[in-house]
């Protein structure tokens, strides 16, 4: 057996879709958690769209599945229950309010920290919800909390 071939097969398997539940279940609860190829994710159903991301907040590992969804600057965000960090559902960007300290009349404006939370793909087929892990090659801050000792969901395997 070729060890290199086995490694490539394992890498390909990591990016196959995994059925995480039924559409009617998530529409009722508006969120669900799952383990997809050993990575914990939270799936949200908000305003008729599905979004999936790493379950732990990029900042300090807070449990995003327990956060509230709010709109900021026209973008739907999950608000981390620990430190109130705001993360866009669609892109995983961290949002914050900024103000120019040299302008006393300035109003705070919303700014992006860039992509901080890894976003995964959600597809619905025949009432089943499938999640495919992100293949994006960049290092994402939430990657740190997505592995090892920070896991909160016990896998059945």
mmCIF file of C-alpha atoms in Angstrom:
data_model
loop_
_atom_site.group_PDB
_atom_site.id
_atom_site.type_symbol
_atom_site.label_atom_id
_atom_site.label_comp_id
_atom_site.label_asym_id
_atom_site.label_seq_id
_atom_site.Cartn_x
_atom_site.Cartn_y
_atom_site.Cartn_z
ATOM 1 C CA UNK A 1 0.000 0.000 0.000
ATOM 2 C CA UNK A 2 1.312 3.391 -0.989
ATOM 3 C CA UNK A 3 1.391 5.671 2.113
ATOM 4 C CA UNK A 4 1.301 8.787 -0.076
ATOM 5 C CA UNK A 5 -1.852 7.579 -1.840
ATOM 6 C CA UNK A 6 -3.496 6.823 1.510
ATOM 7 C CA UNK A 7 -2.656 10.344 2.720
ATOM 8 C CA UNK A 8 -4.179 11.872 -0.424
ATOM 9 C CA UNK A 9 -7.341 9.774 -0.003
ATOM 10 C CA UNK A 10 -7.661 10.973 3.592
ATOM 11 C CA UNK A 11 -7.228 14.601 2.476
ATOM 12 C CA UNK A 12 -9.935 14.179 -0.206
ATOM 13 C CA UNK A 13 -12.293 12.544 2.297
ATOM 14 C CA UNK A 14 -11.966 15.568 4.599
ATOM 15 C CA UNK A 15 -13.694 17.691 1.947
ATOM 16 C CA UNK A 16 -16.623 15.416 1.147
ATOM 17 C CA UNK A 17 -20.102 16.560 2.165
ATOM 18 C CA UNK A 18 -21.555 15.186 5.383
ATOM 19 C CA UNK A 19 -25.279 14.971 6.129
ATOM 20 C CA UNK A 20 -25.803 16.789 9.435
ATOM 21 C CA UNK A 21 -29.590 16.708 9.741
ATOM 22 C CA UNK A 22 -32.983 17.436 8.258
ATOM 23 C CA UNK A 23 -34.190 20.753 6.945
ATOM 24 C CA UNK A 24 -37.355 20.733 9.067
ATOM 25 C CA UNK A 25 -35.309 20.325 12.259
ATOM 26 C CA UNK A 26 -33.035 23.324 11.716
ATOM 27 C CA UNK A 27 -35.895 25.524 10.502
ATOM 28 C CA UNK A 28 -37.573 25.030 13.892
ATOM 29 C CA UNK A 29 -34.506 25.619 16.044
ATOM 30 C CA UNK A 30 -32.761 28.021 13.600
ATOM 31 C CA UNK A 31 -29.423 26.414 14.495
ATOM 32 C CA UNK A 32 -27.757 23.081 15.025
ATOM 33 C CA UNK A 33 -24.325 21.762 15.870
ATOM 34 C CA UNK A 34 -22.466 18.941 14.175
ATOM 35 C CA UNK A 35 -19.108 17.275 13.828
ATOM 36 C CA UNK A 36 -17.948 17.224 10.209
ATOM 37 C CA UNK A 37 -14.797 15.169 9.632
ATOM 38 C CA UNK A 38 -13.677 15.770 13.210
ATOM 39 C CA UNK A 39 -14.319 19.540 13.029
ATOM 40 C CA UNK A 40 -17.084 21.083 15.142
ATOM 41 C CA UNK A 41 -19.398 23.423 13.281
ATOM 42 C CA UNK A 42 -22.571 25.367 13.937
ATOM 43 C CA UNK A 43 -25.186 25.667 11.205
ATOM 44 C CA UNK A 44 -27.601 28.602 11.268
ATOM 45 C CA UNK A 45 -30.859 29.089 9.402
ATOM 46 C CA UNK A 46 -31.475 32.841 9.209
ATOM 47 C CA UNK A 47 -33.686 34.866 6.870
ATOM 48 C CA UNK A 48 -34.200 31.860 4.608
ATOM 49 C CA UNK A 49 -30.481 31.066 4.216
ATOM 50 C CA UNK A 50 -28.155 28.476 5.693
ATOM 51 C CA UNK A 51 -24.729 29.365 7.085
ATOM 52 C CA UNK A 52 -22.070 27.147 8.670
ATOM 53 C CA UNK A 53 -18.942 28.137 10.573
ATOM 54 C CA UNK A 54 -16.560 26.830 13.207
ATOM 55 C CA UNK A 55 -18.421 26.485 16.490
ATOM 56 C CA UNK A 56 -15.842 28.330 18.630
ATOM 57 C CA UNK A 57 -15.306 32.108 18.339
ATOM 58 C CA UNK A 58 -11.966 33.124 16.866
ATOM 59 C CA UNK A 59 -11.260 35.569 19.717
ATOM 60 C CA UNK A 60 -11.304 33.389 22.791
ATOM 61 C CA UNK A 61 -13.123 30.164 21.946
ATOM 62 C CA UNK A 62 -16.609 31.288 23.000
ATOM 63 C CA UNK A 63 -19.546 29.001 22.087
ATOM 64 C CA UNK A 64 -21.098 30.645 19.008
ATOM 65 C CA UNK A 65 -24.014 28.215 18.988
ATOM 66 C CA UNK A 66 -25.228 29.974 22.153
ATOM 67 C CA UNK A 67 -24.977 33.488 20.696
ATOM 68 C CA UNK A 68 -27.703 35.730 19.310
ATOM 69 C CA UNK A 69 -28.004 36.721 15.659
ATOM 70 C CA UNK A 70 -28.265 40.482 15.119
ATOM 71 C CA UNK A 71 -27.920 42.820 12.147
ATOM 72 C CA UNK A 72 -25.060 45.333 12.135
ATOM 73 C CA UNK A 73 -24.493 47.700 9.253
ATOM 74 C CA UNK A 74 -26.902 45.660 7.122
ATOM 75 C CA UNK A 75 -25.086 42.377 7.779
ATOM 76 C CA UNK A 76 -26.411 39.434 9.776
ATOM 77 C CA UNK A 77 -23.929 38.532 12.516
ATOM 78 C CA UNK A 78 -23.609 36.010 15.289
ATOM 79 C CA UNK A 79 -22.684 37.768 18.529
ATOM 80 C CA UNK A 80 -20.357 35.729 20.716
ATOM 81 C CA UNK A 81 -21.936 35.333 24.161
ATOM 82 C CA UNK A 82 -18.596 35.669 25.959
ATOM 83 C CA UNK A 83 -17.158 38.982 24.744
ATOM 84 C CA UNK A 84 -19.790 40.238 22.275
ATOM 85 C CA UNK A 85 -17.553 39.895 19.210
ATOM 86 C CA UNK A 86 -19.601 40.250 16.025
ATOM 87 C CA UNK A 87 -19.009 37.822 13.144
ATOM 88 C CA UNK A 88 -20.816 38.014 9.808
ATOM 89 C CA UNK A 89 -22.709 34.839 8.934
ATOM 90 C CA UNK A 90 -22.000 35.155 5.219
ATOM 91 C CA UNK A 91 -18.234 35.779 5.240
ATOM 92 C CA UNK A 92 -16.840 35.176 8.730
ATOM 93 C CA UNK A 93 -15.562 38.741 8.996
ATOM 94 C CA UNK A 94 -15.108 40.247 12.427
ATOM 95 C CA UNK A 95 -16.891 43.611 12.723
ATOM 96 C CA UNK A 96 -16.142 46.460 15.099
ATOM 97 C CA UNK A 97 -17.082 50.104 15.526
ATOM 98 C CA UNK A 98 -14.416 52.729 14.997
ATOM 99 C CA UNK A 99 -14.325 56.432 15.663
ATOM 100 C CA UNK A 100 -11.813 59.122 14.764
ATOM 101 C CA UNK A 101 -10.507 60.381 18.144
ATOM 102 C CA UNK A 102 -9.395 63.676 16.554
ATOM 103 C CA UNK A 103 -12.955 64.507 15.478
ATOM 104 C CA UNK A 104 -15.200 65.039 18.530
ATOM 105 C CA UNK A 105 -18.338 65.170 16.377
ATOM 106 C CA UNK A 106 -17.552 61.966 14.492
ATOM 107 C CA UNK A 107 -20.035 59.122 14.650
ATOM 108 C CA UNK A 108 -18.821 55.545 15.091
ATOM 109 C CA UNK A 109 -18.695 53.555 11.860
ATOM 110 C CA UNK A 110 -18.632 49.824 11.280
ATOM 111 C CA UNK A 111 -15.349 48.373 10.056
ATOM 112 C CA UNK A 112 -14.106 44.899 9.155
ATOM 113 C CA UNK A 113 -11.181 43.094 10.769
ATOM 114 C CA UNK A 114 -11.142 40.751 7.762
ATOM 115 C CA UNK A 115 -12.111 37.085 7.758
ATOM 116 C CA UNK A 116 -11.584 35.696 11.254
ATOM 117 C CA UNK A 117 -14.053 32.797 11.420
ATOM 118 C CA UNK A 118 -13.853 29.867 9.013
ATOM 119 C CA UNK A 119 -17.041 29.519 6.959
ATOM 120 C CA UNK A 120 -18.169 26.182 5.510
ATOM 121 C CA UNK A 121 -20.534 25.338 2.641
ATOM 122 C CA UNK A 122 -24.121 24.257 3.305
ATOM 123 C CA UNK A 123 -26.256 22.501 0.686
ATOM 124 C CA UNK A 124 -29.786 21.142 0.959
ATOM 125 C CA UNK A 125 -30.764 18.082 -1.050
ATOM 126 C CA UNK A 126 -34.088 16.305 -0.742
ATOM 127 C CA UNK A 127 -34.675 17.769 2.739
ATOM 128 C CA UNK A 128 -31.243 16.771 4.041
ATOM 129 C CA UNK A 129 -28.638 19.344 5.071
ATOM 130 C CA UNK A 130 -25.044 18.709 4.005
ATOM 131 C CA UNK A 131 -21.949 20.566 5.171
ATOM 132 C CA UNK A 132 -18.653 20.612 3.294
ATOM 133 C CA UNK A 133 -15.609 21.947 5.114
ATOM 134 C CA UNK A 134 -13.853 24.990 3.710
ATOM 135 C CA UNK A 135 -10.939 24.305 1.371
ATOM 136 C CA UNK A 136 -9.689 27.883 1.626
ATOM 137 C CA UNK A 137 -5.910 27.696 1.969
ATOM 138 C CA UNK A 138 -5.474 30.709 4.258
ATOM 139 C CA UNK A 139 -4.966 30.393 8.000
ATOM 140 C CA UNK A 140 -8.070 31.544 9.837
ATOM 141 C CA UNK A 141 -8.059 32.662 13.484
ATOM 142 C CA UNK A 142 -10.880 30.241 14.372
ATOM 143 C CA UNK A 143 -8.706 27.294 13.246
ATOM 144 C CA UNK A 144 -6.909 27.428 16.598
ATOM 145 C CA UNK A 145 -10.083 26.603 18.551
ATOM 146 C CA UNK A 146 -11.385 24.060 16.022
ATOM 147 C CA UNK A 147 -9.050 21.283 17.113
ATOM 148 C CA UNK A 148 -7.848 19.311 20.094
ATOM 149 C CA UNK A 149 -8.672 20.249 23.664
ATOM 150 C CA UNK A 150 -11.256 22.904 22.746
ATOM 151 C CA UNK A 151 -13.758 20.437 21.309
ATOM 152 C CA UNK A 152 -17.153 20.484 23.001
ATOM 153 C CA UNK A 153 -19.200 17.984 20.971
ATOM 154 C CA UNK A 154 -18.539 14.351 21.688
ATOM 155 C CA UNK A 155 -18.177 12.429 18.445
ATOM 156 C CA UNK A 156 -20.016 9.123 18.212
ATOM 157 C CA UNK A 157 -17.166 7.500 16.297
#
